Amino acid sequence: MDSIHIILYFISSILFILGIKMLSSPLIARRGNIISFLGMIIAIITTLSYVEYEISSIIYIFSGITTGGILGLIFAKKVQMTSMPQMVAIFNGLGGLASSLIAFSEIIKVNNTISFNLISVSILMSILIGSVTFSGSITGFLKLQSLITGKPILIPLRNYFNLLILLSAIGLMIVSVLYSGNTLIFYTLLGVCLLLGILIVLPIGGADMPVVIALLNSYSGIVAAFTGFIFSNVALIISGSLIGASGLILTRIMTKAMNRSLVNVVLGGFGATATNIDSEASDKNYKSGSSDDIASLLEYSENIIIIPGYGLAVAQAQHSLKELLDVLENQQKNVLFAIHPVAGRMPGHMNVLLAEANIDYELLLDLDQVNEKFSQTDVSIVIGANDVVNPAAKLDKNSPIYGMPILEIEKSKSIVVLKRSMNPGFAGLDNNIFYNEKTLMLFGDAKDSIDSLNKSFKELN
Amino acid sequence: MDSIHIILYFISSILFILGIKMLSSPLIARRGNIISFLGMIIAIITTLSYVEYEISSIIYIFSGITTGGILGLIFAKKVQMTSMPQMVAIFNGLGGLASSLIAFSEIIKVNNTISFNLISVSILMSILIGSVTFSGSITGFLKLQSLITGKPILIPLRNYFNLLILLSAIGLMIVSVLYSGNTLIFYTLLGVCLLLGILIVLPIGGADMPVVIALLNSYSGIVAAFTGFIFSNVALIISGSLIGASGLILTRIMTKAMNRSLVNVVLGGFGATATNIDSEASDKNYKSGSSDDIASLLEYSENIIIIPGYGLAVAQAQHSLKELLDVLENQQKNVLFAIHPVAGRMPGHMNVLLAEANIDYELLLDLDQVNEKFSQTDVSIVIGANDVVNPAAKLDKNSPIYGMPILEIEKSKSIVVLKRSMNPGFAGLDNNIFYNEKTLMLFGDAKDSIDSLNKSFKELN
Amino acid sequence: MNDELYLILIFIMAMLLGYELIKKIPPTLHTPLMSGTNAISGIVIIGSILVITSASSLTVNILGFISLVLSSINVFGGFTVTDRMLEMFKKPKKRDKD
Amino acid sequence: MNDELYLILIFIMAMLLGYELIKKIPPTLHTPLMSGTNAISGIVIIGSILVITSASSLTVNILGFISLVLSSINVFGGFTVTDRMLEMFKKPKKRDKD
Ligand SMILES: NC(=O)c1ccc[n+]([C@@H]2O[C@H](COP(=O)([O-])OP(=O)(O)OC[C@H]3O[C@@H](n4cnc5c(N)ncnc54)[C@H](OP(=O)(O)O)[C@@H]3O)[C@@H](O)[C@H]2O)c1
Ligand SMILES: NC(=O)c1ccc[n+]([C@@H]2O[C@H](COP(=O)([O-])OP(=O)(O)OC[C@H]3O[C@@H](n4cnc5c(N)ncnc54)[C@H](OP(=O)(O)O)[C@@H]3O)[C@@H](O)[C@H]2O)c1
């Protein structure tokens, strides 16, 4: 690696920085992504330009990139927008595994002899963080995809146990430096770290999963930076730290929006005990309406705010919703969307969904902007959302979501809720707003409900 | 210099970064300044901890810091807030000279033998930029202090001449590398660069001086970074680049607020030709009032916006203004301040001035916030401002300030202008707003006018 | 000589810069941010190539190959899916606003 | 080995970081920003000390001394005057706002 290669790597890092910076506005974000991609291409070409080839390595490289590239493209074209959380989880996992394999190869190359210096420490850290990221992400993926239960899986004394495993991993790392040259230690280390990743994620409930995924995203960046230290490569170091920072900030935004601490999330168990719904729930009364009732209510309303939630994503109802929007706007009604920072299962989940349906992002208001508007609102339509409009977050000190800022729909003149049942949302909590006398429930899958609403509305006009 | 010293230098850089970051809010800005100072102390102590001393160097260092420190403190305590532009100019100059002397010493130390590498290039660039910064800043200071005329001093063909000098400086730098070992070349280079600094600043009019000073501020940072390359010192490199970025951004903010380009400013001559005021000016009518007239106007007004300008600073009328504010607020009137980004002679000049008089910065609105308020304003009081309220910037395509955004006071119900005469402001332009039928002029020094206004107002109540 | 130390400093500077940049990204774009950084994390592809081209044994070659495939999935999948997402944000249709 | 190059990279990273940080500083504080950066530019005091302690001749000693005095003025004058200015911004008195 000559100076010119370092400079080229730096240029590619600058392109990553620029690409991320351009994500600050939806108008230029797409170009930003292309710029980042350009940075990646430059980094790859730079690498290919100074390494020495044998014929076999050319084959490995060519076939590896082709295989991975094709798999990636297929994946990218097929994945549903609603499955973004799962996709991010998998990609994190792949990145983590790749880094940890690279570190492993480096160890084999130096015949397992490592000592206390930056490269060795980076190798060990890559193995640790890389494999935790891998097994943790895969566990998270399985939970999100409901291949294993989304509920927290609680092993007694799990936190002490995890701590013990972490300490033994660190112990193994120290041993590997002291008794350098022993392969077995590294395999043990790898195994212990993989176990740790699984055990860390298992007790975390589904609602907290996105936080964990953002955290693992951050890890996948940090491990890339460590890989950078192994090869003294600025492109890896800089882009790794950018990803690390990004994941950390997203984690913080989410925990803040949920009024939880990161420690509280990581210690796990959230939502495991909260499922015992208030027993009086069934005694309380709620009103349920037909789509005709709601259509005529909307007919006489001027200002409408729609609150989308996770159910919208599950039902894939965004296109029907766009139709409803068009119908309402044709009637000269003011329709806005209230986007809670943790609505759905990923930061910005709702935004992507609505953008997919071609709904103008200027109609999307965030928490601060929208909460002062509810008092002038005629109807708030809640579509597949629950926790983000649960007043318990403000009123009930014992509620697990107490302190989380919510969308204050109870200020609006009437409320319509589209969901399938009286079942709770992700936090597993009953929601008093459903029993409010202003509230009308419309039961059914969100897509079906919106479609019939559209039909009723058209029949009215 | 060991690793530990590099780390300490880096810590001091991080403290500078933190200190600058804390300038983002007035509430923590002062603590930020102290943190930067701490960074400086760490950098100094770190340096003292690893250099080797002779008895003589201890004396030099001790007496040098003491002398400079005492001079600096005296200066800092004595300087008037209104003289900030001059002070910044001088400090820039000192920094530039110090860097260029350091570079010069390094040349002497290596017996004038330099070659084409980072250190030599940095030495040469330090001499170039350092001495241009020095002589340019001093020239700027003399102009601001009116020790030489503030008007542009226009030498014919000056731009070609300056280019020639710059080219010969670069030529000398190349020669110094080729025929290394010749002292004379460096003295010539120094002389040429000093001359260049003077000639660059002379043709620049007083109104553009703050832009030039911000630019020289940026230079003083860049030269510090070059000094850093000479000594491979991260503290110098990082803090130098922070200062460089800061100066550049301030320059851009100012040129943008004046709707000029940096090139246009640097080429100079602005304001030299614009002084031939519209000859019809004297034919136009204006109304002038007494302080009693204005006091009774204010008596019946509800919403008042005050527009401070350079004249407020000259007259040192900020404390009287605060008194006026108190009097008006006691009468339950809504008083706000409209701060134009280039009011006064420095970015943020008015803010510092009003803060000095203890006026709450929450009352200070900037251009965007305030322009929509004027239509609901009863009286706009312009105090020693002129260009920032000149409608020619919007209407007259031939005006040199055309395109500069202004405070749109003509939308308010009435206008009061406090200044000493019908003389133009810094851009040397007549201002039609003074002849508007809504406008009442109150002639006199701003402080005297405000004081008599206060008196009249008190007599009314 | 001080190479490693300077690389660590670059790492820290990049963290700080990343922090400032990402704080400014609006919530609207947080999902694309996540998948975009995912794609960038495919930069370990460089490491995979370096492993393969300096491989001393078949094991190393295979490890390198696997990590190359994984990181290529990240790169090509990540950028494509992010592009797909961002395309949706591209042009909000013009509307008469109040 | 690549020391100098890495220092240049650090320089560029610091520029970018500085840009992001300073863009966010409100106009209210632009004058303190100028005098504050003035004070920080006194960091060349390090260079002056290095010149003096490695001085080979009286000329160098004198040059170093002068630059030491100048940069000390910057440091002590700059921070003090900035502090004086910022003190004024410290506590806006509480007022009942609409
Ligand atoms: N966005 C993030 O970044 C993030 C991160 C971490 C945690 N979380 C958590 O995720 C939750 C998000 O709140 P949320 O209000 O969006 O969702 P929620 O509280 O989970 O509620 C979703 C509701 O949608 C309904 N639903 C499900 N499928 C539906 C379908 N096909 N049609 C109609 N309705 C359907 C469900 O009720 P039925 O079963 O009765 O239909 C459920 O009550 C919060 O607890 C938040 O803390 C989010
Ligand atoms: N702030 C910056 O960063 C900056 C940077 C670059 C350029 N500038 C330039 O500076 C100008 C600033 O505009 P501005 O409106 O604040 O100032 P201005 O246009 O220069 O007008 C100041 C007015 O104050 C009056 N004045 C002077 N001394 C006075 C006293 N003792 N009492 C009462 N009035 C007095 C003068 O009129 P009389 O002589 O009749 O009293 C003059 O018309 C703009 O042209 C701007 O482009 C500013």
mmCIF file of N, CA, C and O in Angstrom, chain A residues 23-24 30 33 37 47 60 63-64 72-73 76-77 79 84 88 91-92 99 102 109 118 217 225 241 243 246 250 329 346-349 351 356 360-361, chain C residues 4 11 14 19 22 26-31 34 37-38 41 43-44 46 54 61 65 73-74 77-80 83-86 88-90 92-93 95:
data_model
loop_
_atom_site.group_PDB
_atom_site.id
_atom_site.type_symbol
_atom_site.label_atom_id
_atom_site.label_comp_id
_atom_site.label_asym_id
_atom_site.label_seq_id
_atom_site.Cartn_x
_atom_site.Cartn_y
_atom_site.Cartn_z
ATOM 1 N N LEU A 23 -28.099 12.440 3.226
ATOM 2 C CA LEU A 23 -29.326 11.850 3.762
ATOM 3 C C LEU A 23 -30.104 12.855 4.601
ATOM 4 O O LEU A 23 -31.144 12.535 5.155
ATOM 5 N N SER A 24 -29.580 14.086 4.719
ATOM 6 C CA SER A 24 -30.284 15.048 5.560
ATOM 7 C C SER A 24 -31.499 15.638 4.855
ATOM 8 O O SER A 24 -32.298 16.311 5.484
ATOM 9 N N ARG A 30 -31.214 10.241 -2.402
ATOM 10 C CA ARG A 30 -30.944 9.151 -3.332
ATOM 11 C C ARG A 30 -29.582 9.350 -3.993
ATOM 12 O O ARG A 30 -28.813 8.394 -4.171
ATOM 13 N N ASN A 33 -26.917 8.223 -1.719
ATOM 14 C CA ASN A 33 -26.703 6.776 -1.695
ATOM 15 C C ASN A 33 -25.800 6.357 -2.860
ATOM 16 O O ASN A 33 -24.912 5.510 -2.708
ATOM 17 N N PHE A 37 -22.106 4.607 -2.833
ATOM 18 C CA PHE A 37 -21.797 3.432 -3.633
ATOM 19 C C PHE A 37 -20.515 3.655 -4.439
ATOM 20 O O PHE A 37 -19.640 2.783 -4.508
ATOM 21 N N THR A 47 -8.187 -1.451 -3.744
ATOM 22 C CA THR A 47 -7.639 -2.677 -3.153
ATOM 23 C C THR A 47 -7.146 -3.621 -4.239
ATOM 24 O O THR A 47 -6.029 -4.144 -4.172
ATOM 25 N N TYR A 60 -11.148 -16.937 -6.789
ATOM 26 C CA TYR A 60 -11.890 -16.747 -5.546
ATOM 27 C C TYR A 60 -12.574 -15.383 -5.528
ATOM 28 O O TYR A 60 -13.747 -15.250 -5.189
ATOM 29 N N SER A 63 -15.399 -15.039 -8.268
ATOM 30 C CA SER A 63 -16.608 -15.817 -7.988
ATOM 31 C C SER A 63 -17.262 -15.351 -6.693
ATOM 32 O O SER A 63 -18.498 -15.316 -6.590
ATOM 33 N N GLY A 64 -16.466 -14.942 -5.720
ATOM 34 C CA GLY A 64 -17.035 -14.479 -4.450
ATOM 35 C C GLY A 64 -17.889 -13.243 -4.641
ATOM 36 O O GLY A 64 -19.035 -13.186 -4.175
ATOM 37 N N GLY A 72 -27.185 -10.708 -3.186
ATOM 38 C CA GLY A 72 -27.601 -9.416 -2.627
ATOM 39 C C GLY A 72 -28.674 -8.766 -3.471
ATOM 40 O O GLY A 72 -29.675 -8.260 -2.954
ATOM 41 N N LEU A 73 -28.472 -8.786 -4.783
ATOM 42 C CA LEU A 73 -29.443 -8.134 -5.661
ATOM 43 C C LEU A 73 -30.802 -8.815 -5.601
ATOM 44 O O LEU A 73 -31.839 -8.165 -5.508
ATOM 45 N N ALA A 76 -32.386 -7.888 -2.438
ATOM 46 C CA ALA A 76 -32.808 -6.488 -2.404
ATOM 47 C C ALA A 76 -34.068 -6.261 -3.217
ATOM 48 O O ALA A 76 -34.902 -5.424 -2.886
ATOM 49 N N LYS A 77 -34.223 -7.007 -4.300
ATOM 50 C CA LYS A 77 -35.407 -6.809 -5.136
ATOM 51 C C LYS A 77 -36.624 -7.468 -4.513
ATOM 52 O O LYS A 77 -37.741 -7.018 -4.669
ATOM 53 N N VAL A 79 -37.178 -8.256 -1.157
ATOM 54 C CA VAL A 79 -37.598 -7.976 0.215
ATOM 55 C C VAL A 79 -38.747 -6.971 0.240
ATOM 56 O O VAL A 79 -38.785 -6.014 -0.525
ATOM 57 N N MET A 84 -38.220 -4.576 6.471
ATOM 58 C CA MET A 84 -36.956 -3.867 6.669
ATOM 59 C C MET A 84 -36.230 -4.237 7.969
ATOM 60 O O MET A 84 -35.031 -4.454 7.963
ATOM 61 N N VAL A 88 -32.404 -5.509 7.921
ATOM 62 C CA VAL A 88 -31.282 -4.843 8.573
ATOM 63 C C VAL A 88 -30.606 -5.804 9.543
ATOM 64 O O VAL A 88 -29.375 -5.867 9.625
ATOM 65 N N PHE A 91 -28.434 -8.262 7.536
ATOM 66 C CA PHE A 91 -27.239 -7.605 6.993
ATOM 67 C C PHE A 91 -26.220 -7.308 8.086
ATOM 68 O O PHE A 91 -25.017 -7.457 7.894
ATOM 69 N N ASN A 92 -26.712 -6.866 9.250
ATOM 70 C CA ASN A 92 -25.799 -6.676 10.378
ATOM 71 C C ASN A 92 -25.060 -7.967 10.673
ATOM 72 O O ASN A 92 -23.848 -7.977 10.900
ATOM 73 N N SER A 99 -16.507 -9.927 9.269
ATOM 74 C CA SER A 99 -15.384 -9.358 10.008
ATOM 75 C C SER A 99 -14.741 -10.407 10.884
ATOM 76 O O SER A 99 -13.509 -10.465 11.013
ATOM 77 N N ILE A 102 -12.621 -12.713 8.857
ATOM 78 C CA ILE A 102 -11.375 -12.064 8.434
ATOM 79 C C ILE A 102 -10.361 -12.098 9.576
ATOM 80 O O ILE A 102 -9.192 -12.448 9.396
ATOM 81 N N LYS A 109 -3.052 -17.038 9.716
ATOM 82 C CA LYS A 109 -1.880 -16.644 8.935
ATOM 83 C C LYS A 109 -0.641 -16.456 9.788
ATOM 84 O O LYS A 109 0.464 -16.780 9.387
ATOM 85 N N LEU A 118 -1.600 -3.271 18.711
ATOM 86 C CA LEU A 118 -2.871 -2.833 18.157
ATOM 87 C C LEU A 118 -3.488 -3.890 17.246
ATOM 88 O O LEU A 118 -4.682 -4.170 17.314
ATOM 89 N N ASN A 217 -26.205 -2.746 14.756
ATOM 90 C CA ASN A 217 -25.765 -1.978 13.596
ATOM 91 C C ASN A 217 -24.500 -1.196 13.962
ATOM 92 O O ASN A 217 -23.497 -1.204 13.247
ATOM 93 N N ALA A 225 -14.285 -1.048 11.847
ATOM 94 C CA ALA A 225 -13.151 -0.183 12.187
ATOM 95 C C ALA A 225 -11.992 -1.007 12.737
ATOM 96 O O ALA A 225 -10.821 -0.766 12.408
ATOM 97 N N SER A 241 -16.331 3.855 11.744
ATOM 98 C CA SER A 241 -16.721 4.728 12.857
ATOM 99 C C SER A 241 -17.975 5.523 12.514
ATOM 100 O O SER A 241 -18.768 5.823 13.406
ATOM 101 N N ILE A 243 -20.514 4.335 10.832
ATOM 102 C CA ILE A 243 -21.614 3.412 11.102
ATOM 103 C C ILE A 243 -21.802 3.249 12.606
ATOM 104 O O ILE A 243 -22.922 3.225 13.110
ATOM 105 N N SER A 246 -23.645 6.216 13.812
ATOM 106 C CA SER A 246 -25.030 6.184 13.363
ATOM 107 C C SER A 246 -25.880 5.259 14.221
ATOM 108 O O SER A 246 -26.940 5.638 14.716
ATOM 109 N N LEU A 250 -29.094 6.341 16.612
ATOM 110 C CA LEU A 250 -30.435 5.777 16.425
ATOM 111 C C LEU A 250 -30.901 5.075 17.691
ATOM 112 O O LEU A 250 -32.062 5.189 18.094
ATOM 113 N N GLU A 329 -59.049 14.283 0.112
ATOM 114 C CA GLU A 329 -58.549 15.565 -0.379
ATOM 115 C C GLU A 329 -59.431 16.091 -1.509
ATOM 116 O O GLU A 329 -59.564 17.309 -1.663
ATOM 117 N N MET A 346 -39.345 0.185 13.367
ATOM 118 C CA MET A 346 -38.013 0.695 13.025
ATOM 119 C C MET A 346 -38.106 2.202 13.049
ATOM 120 O O MET A 346 -39.158 2.754 12.756
ATOM 121 N N PRO A 347 -37.015 2.895 13.338
ATOM 122 C CA PRO A 347 -37.071 4.355 13.227
ATOM 123 C C PRO A 347 -37.366 4.734 11.775
ATOM 124 O O PRO A 347 -36.714 4.234 10.853
ATOM 125 N N GLY A 348 -38.367 5.559 11.582
ATOM 126 C CA GLY A 348 -38.711 5.976 10.225
ATOM 127 C C GLY A 348 -39.504 4.952 9.442
ATOM 128 O O GLY A 348 -39.729 5.107 8.253
ATOM 129 N N HIS A 349 -39.972 3.900 10.115
ATOM 130 C CA HIS A 349 -40.704 2.816 9.466
ATOM 131 C C HIS A 349 -41.934 3.338 8.714
ATOM 132 O O HIS A 349 -42.146 3.027 7.544
ATOM 133 N N ASN A 351 -42.581 6.355 7.725
ATOM 134 C CA ASN A 351 -42.233 7.260 6.639
ATOM 135 C C ASN A 351 -41.956 6.501 5.350
ATOM 136 O O ASN A 351 -42.404 6.882 4.275
ATOM 137 N N GLU A 356 -43.685 4.837 0.105
ATOM 138 C CA GLU A 356 -43.906 3.792 -0.880
ATOM 139 C C GLU A 356 -45.246 3.985 -1.584
ATOM 140 O O GLU A 356 -45.370 3.762 -2.781
ATOM 141 N N ASP A 360 -47.156 12.359 -0.049
ATOM 142 C CA ASP A 360 -46.205 13.468 0.061
ATOM 143 C C ASP A 360 -45.664 13.584 1.487
ATOM 144 O O ASP A 360 -46.428 13.686 2.443
ATOM 145 N N TYR A 361 -44.328 13.594 1.634
ATOM 146 C CA TYR A 361 -43.792 13.631 3.001
ATOM 147 C C TYR A 361 -44.015 14.961 3.680
ATOM 148 O O TYR A 361 -43.795 15.094 4.875
ATOM 149 N N GLU C 4 0.058 3.922 13.996
ATOM 150 C CA GLU C 4 -1.100 3.323 14.648
ATOM 151 C C GLU C 4 -1.853 4.340 15.480
ATOM 152 O O GLU C 4 -3.076 4.397 15.468
ATOM 153 N N PHE C 11 -9.818 7.611 13.710
ATOM 154 C CA PHE C 11 -11.030 6.905 14.126
ATOM 155 C C PHE C 11 -11.904 7.799 15.011
ATOM 156 O O PHE C 11 -13.109 7.955 14.770
ATOM 157 N N ALA C 14 -13.449 10.682 13.122
ATOM 158 C CA ALA C 14 -14.544 10.234 12.251
ATOM 159 C C ALA C 14 -15.798 9.979 13.076
ATOM 160 O O ALA C 14 -16.913 10.276 12.638
ATOM 161 N N TYR C 19 -21.121 11.688 14.333
ATOM 162 C CA TYR C 19 -22.128 12.108 15.301
ATOM 163 C C TYR C 19 -22.825 13.386 14.842
ATOM 164 O O TYR C 19 -24.046 13.474 14.818
ATOM 165 N N ILE C 22 -24.994 12.728 11.585
ATOM 166 C CA ILE C 22 -26.161 11.856 11.688
ATOM 167 C C ILE C 22 -27.236 12.470 12.568
ATOM 168 O O ILE C 22 -28.416 12.271 12.342
ATOM 169 N N PRO C 26 -33.172 13.739 9.360
ATOM 170 C CA PRO C 26 -34.545 13.759 9.881
ATOM 171 C C PRO C 26 -35.090 12.350 10.053
ATOM 172 O O PRO C 26 -34.682 11.437 9.332
ATOM 173 N N PRO C 27 -36.029 12.158 10.997
ATOM 174 C CA PRO C 27 -36.609 10.840 11.265
ATOM 175 C C PRO C 27 -37.152 10.180 10.007
ATOM 176 O O PRO C 27 -37.062 8.958 9.866
ATOM 177 N N THR C 28 -37.689 10.994 9.089
ATOM 178 C CA THR C 28 -38.186 10.473 7.821
ATOM 179 C C THR C 28 -37.200 9.507 7.181
ATOM 180 O O THR C 28 -37.582 8.529 6.560
ATOM 181 N N LEU C 29 -35.918 9.799 7.330
ATOM 182 C CA LEU C 29 -34.923 9.027 6.598
ATOM 183 C C LEU C 29 -34.161 8.056 7.490
ATOM 184 O O LEU C 29 -33.083 7.584 7.125
ATOM 185 N N HIS C 30 -34.699 7.760 8.667
ATOM 186 C CA HIS C 30 -33.946 6.885 9.561
ATOM 187 C C HIS C 30 -33.864 5.444 9.067
ATOM 188 O O HIS C 30 -32.849 4.785 9.246
ATOM 189 N N THR C 31 -34.939 4.955 8.462
ATOM 190 C CA THR C 31 -34.846 3.590 7.925
ATOM 191 C C THR C 31 -33.835 3.501 6.785
ATOM 192 O O THR C 31 -32.949 2.638 6.816
ATOM 193 N N MET C 34 -30.422 3.421 8.234
ATOM 194 C CA MET C 34 -29.995 2.120 8.746
ATOM 195 C C MET C 34 -29.559 1.192 7.619
ATOM 196 O O MET C 34 -28.515 0.553 7.689
ATOM 197 N N THR C 37 -26.238 2.503 6.049
ATOM 198 C CA THR C 37 -25.028 2.207 6.807
ATOM 199 C C THR C 37 -24.734 0.710 6.745
ATOM 200 O O THR C 37 -23.580 0.297 6.719
ATOM 201 N N ASN C 38 -25.790 -0.082 6.698
ATOM 202 C CA ASN C 38 -25.639 -1.514 6.457
ATOM 203 C C ASN C 38 -24.808 -1.771 5.220
ATOM 204 O O ASN C 38 -23.867 -2.567 5.220
ATOM 205 N N SER C 41 -21.290 -0.892 5.655
ATOM 206 C CA SER C 41 -20.536 -1.833 6.483
ATOM 207 C C SER C 41 -20.003 -2.989 5.644
ATOM 208 O O SER C 41 -19.153 -3.754 6.085
ATOM 209 N N ILE C 43 -18.012 -2.575 3.550
ATOM 210 C CA ILE C 43 -16.627 -2.169 3.278
ATOM 211 C C ILE C 43 -15.623 -3.229 3.741
ATOM 212 O O ILE C 43 -14.492 -3.269 3.261
ATOM 213 N N VAL C 44 -16.046 -4.139 4.630
ATOM 214 C CA VAL C 44 -15.133 -5.207 5.041
ATOM 215 C C VAL C 44 -14.780 -6.104 3.863
ATOM 216 O O VAL C 44 -13.902 -6.955 3.946
ATOM 217 N N ILE C 46 -13.089 -5.178 1.537
ATOM 218 C CA ILE C 46 -11.658 -4.923 1.349
ATOM 219 C C ILE C 46 -10.839 -5.935 2.124
ATOM 220 O O ILE C 46 -9.872 -6.519 1.618
ATOM 221 N N SER C 54 -3.530 -12.776 0.199
ATOM 222 C CA SER C 54 -2.325 -13.115 0.945
ATOM 223 C C SER C 54 -2.507 -14.455 1.649
ATOM 224 O O SER C 54 -1.856 -14.740 2.648
ATOM 225 N N ASN C 61 -8.084 -19.410 2.533
ATOM 226 C CA ASN C 61 -8.771 -19.081 1.293
ATOM 227 C C ASN C 61 -10.271 -19.241 1.421
ATOM 228 O O ASN C 61 -11.044 -18.407 0.957
ATOM 229 N N PHE C 65 -13.040 -16.458 1.274
ATOM 230 C CA PHE C 65 -14.088 -16.549 0.262
ATOM 231 C C PHE C 65 -15.470 -16.337 0.882
ATOM 232 O O PHE C 65 -16.282 -15.560 0.385
ATOM 233 N N ILE C 73 -22.776 -9.476 -0.432
ATOM 234 C CA ILE C 73 -24.236 -9.411 -0.258
ATOM 235 C C ILE C 73 -24.593 -8.079 0.389
ATOM 236 O O ILE C 73 -25.478 -7.358 -0.069
ATOM 237 N N ASN C 74 -23.862 -7.752 1.430
ATOM 238 C CA ASN C 74 -24.089 -6.481 2.125
ATOM 239 C C ASN C 74 -23.987 -5.305 1.174
ATOM 240 O O ASN C 74 -24.837 -4.427 1.147
ATOM 241 N N GLY C 77 -26.617 -5.829 -2.006
ATOM 242 C CA GLY C 77 -27.979 -5.818 -1.474
ATOM 243 C C GLY C 77 -28.299 -4.516 -0.782
ATOM 244 O O GLY C 77 -29.348 -3.918 -1.005
ATOM 245 N N GLY C 78 -27.381 -4.065 0.044
ATOM 246 C CA GLY C 78 -27.629 -2.874 0.850
ATOM 247 C C GLY C 78 -27.860 -1.631 0.017
ATOM 248 O O GLY C 78 -28.835 -0.908 0.219
ATOM 249 N N PHE C 79 -26.966 -1.386 -0.937
ATOM 250 C CA PHE C 79 -27.141 -0.174 -1.737
ATOM 251 C C PHE C 79 -28.402 -0.247 -2.590
ATOM 252 O O PHE C 79 -29.108 0.741 -2.758
ATOM 253 N N THR C 80 -28.687 -1.429 -3.111
ATOM 254 C CA THR C 80 -29.866 -1.546 -3.972
ATOM 255 C C THR C 80 -31.139 -1.318 -3.182
ATOM 256 O O THR C 80 -32.024 -0.571 -3.615
ATOM 257 N N ASP C 83 -31.551 2.242 -2.313
ATOM 258 C CA ASP C 83 -31.971 3.006 -3.483
ATOM 259 C C ASP C 83 -33.456 2.819 -3.745
ATOM 260 O O ASP C 83 -34.185 3.777 -4.008
ATOM 261 N N ARG C 84 -33.899 1.581 -3.613
ATOM 262 C CA ARG C 84 -35.322 1.301 -3.805
ATOM 263 C C ARG C 84 -36.160 2.143 -2.859
ATOM 264 O O ARG C 84 -37.187 2.703 -3.240
ATOM 265 N N MET C 85 -35.706 2.212 -1.609
ATOM 266 C CA MET C 85 -36.446 2.962 -0.612
ATOM 267 C C MET C 85 -36.428 4.455 -0.919
ATOM 268 O O MET C 85 -37.441 5.135 -0.873
ATOM 269 N N LEU C 86 -35.234 4.955 -1.244
ATOM 270 C CA LEU C 86 -35.105 6.395 -1.427
ATOM 271 C C LEU C 86 -35.817 6.861 -2.689
ATOM 272 O O LEU C 86 -36.238 8.011 -2.774
ATOM 273 N N MET C 88 -38.639 6.140 -3.503
ATOM 274 C CA MET C 88 -40.009 6.490 -3.123
ATOM 275 C C MET C 88 -40.101 7.903 -2.581
ATOM 276 O O MET C 88 -41.140 8.533 -2.635
ATOM 277 N N PHE C 89 -38.990 8.370 -2.004
ATOM 278 C CA PHE C 89 -39.024 9.701 -1.405
ATOM 279 C C PHE C 89 -38.780 10.788 -2.436
ATOM 280 O O PHE C 89 -38.885 11.956 -2.127
ATOM 281 N N LYS C 90 -38.414 10.370 -3.640
ATOM 282 C CA LYS C 90 -37.828 11.324 -4.575
ATOM 283 C C LYS C 90 -38.674 12.560 -4.808
ATOM 284 O O LYS C 90 -38.325 13.645 -4.402
ATOM 285 N N PRO C 92 -42.042 14.410 -4.244
ATOM 286 C CA PRO C 92 -43.379 14.592 -3.705
ATOM 287 C C PRO C 92 -44.117 15.371 -4.769
ATOM 288 O O PRO C 92 -43.616 16.358 -5.285
ATOM 289 N N LYS C 93 -45.294 14.907 -5.121
ATOM 290 C CA LYS C 93 -45.996 15.639 -6.171
ATOM 291 C C LYS C 93 -46.355 17.039 -5.683
ATOM 292 O O LYS C 93 -46.625 17.263 -4.511
ATOM 293 N N ARG C 95 -48.218 20.198 -4.670
ATOM 294 C CA ARG C 95 -49.574 20.389 -4.170
ATOM 295 C C ARG C 95 -49.713 21.847 -3.734
ATOM 296 O O ARG C 95 -48.756 22.476 -3.316
#
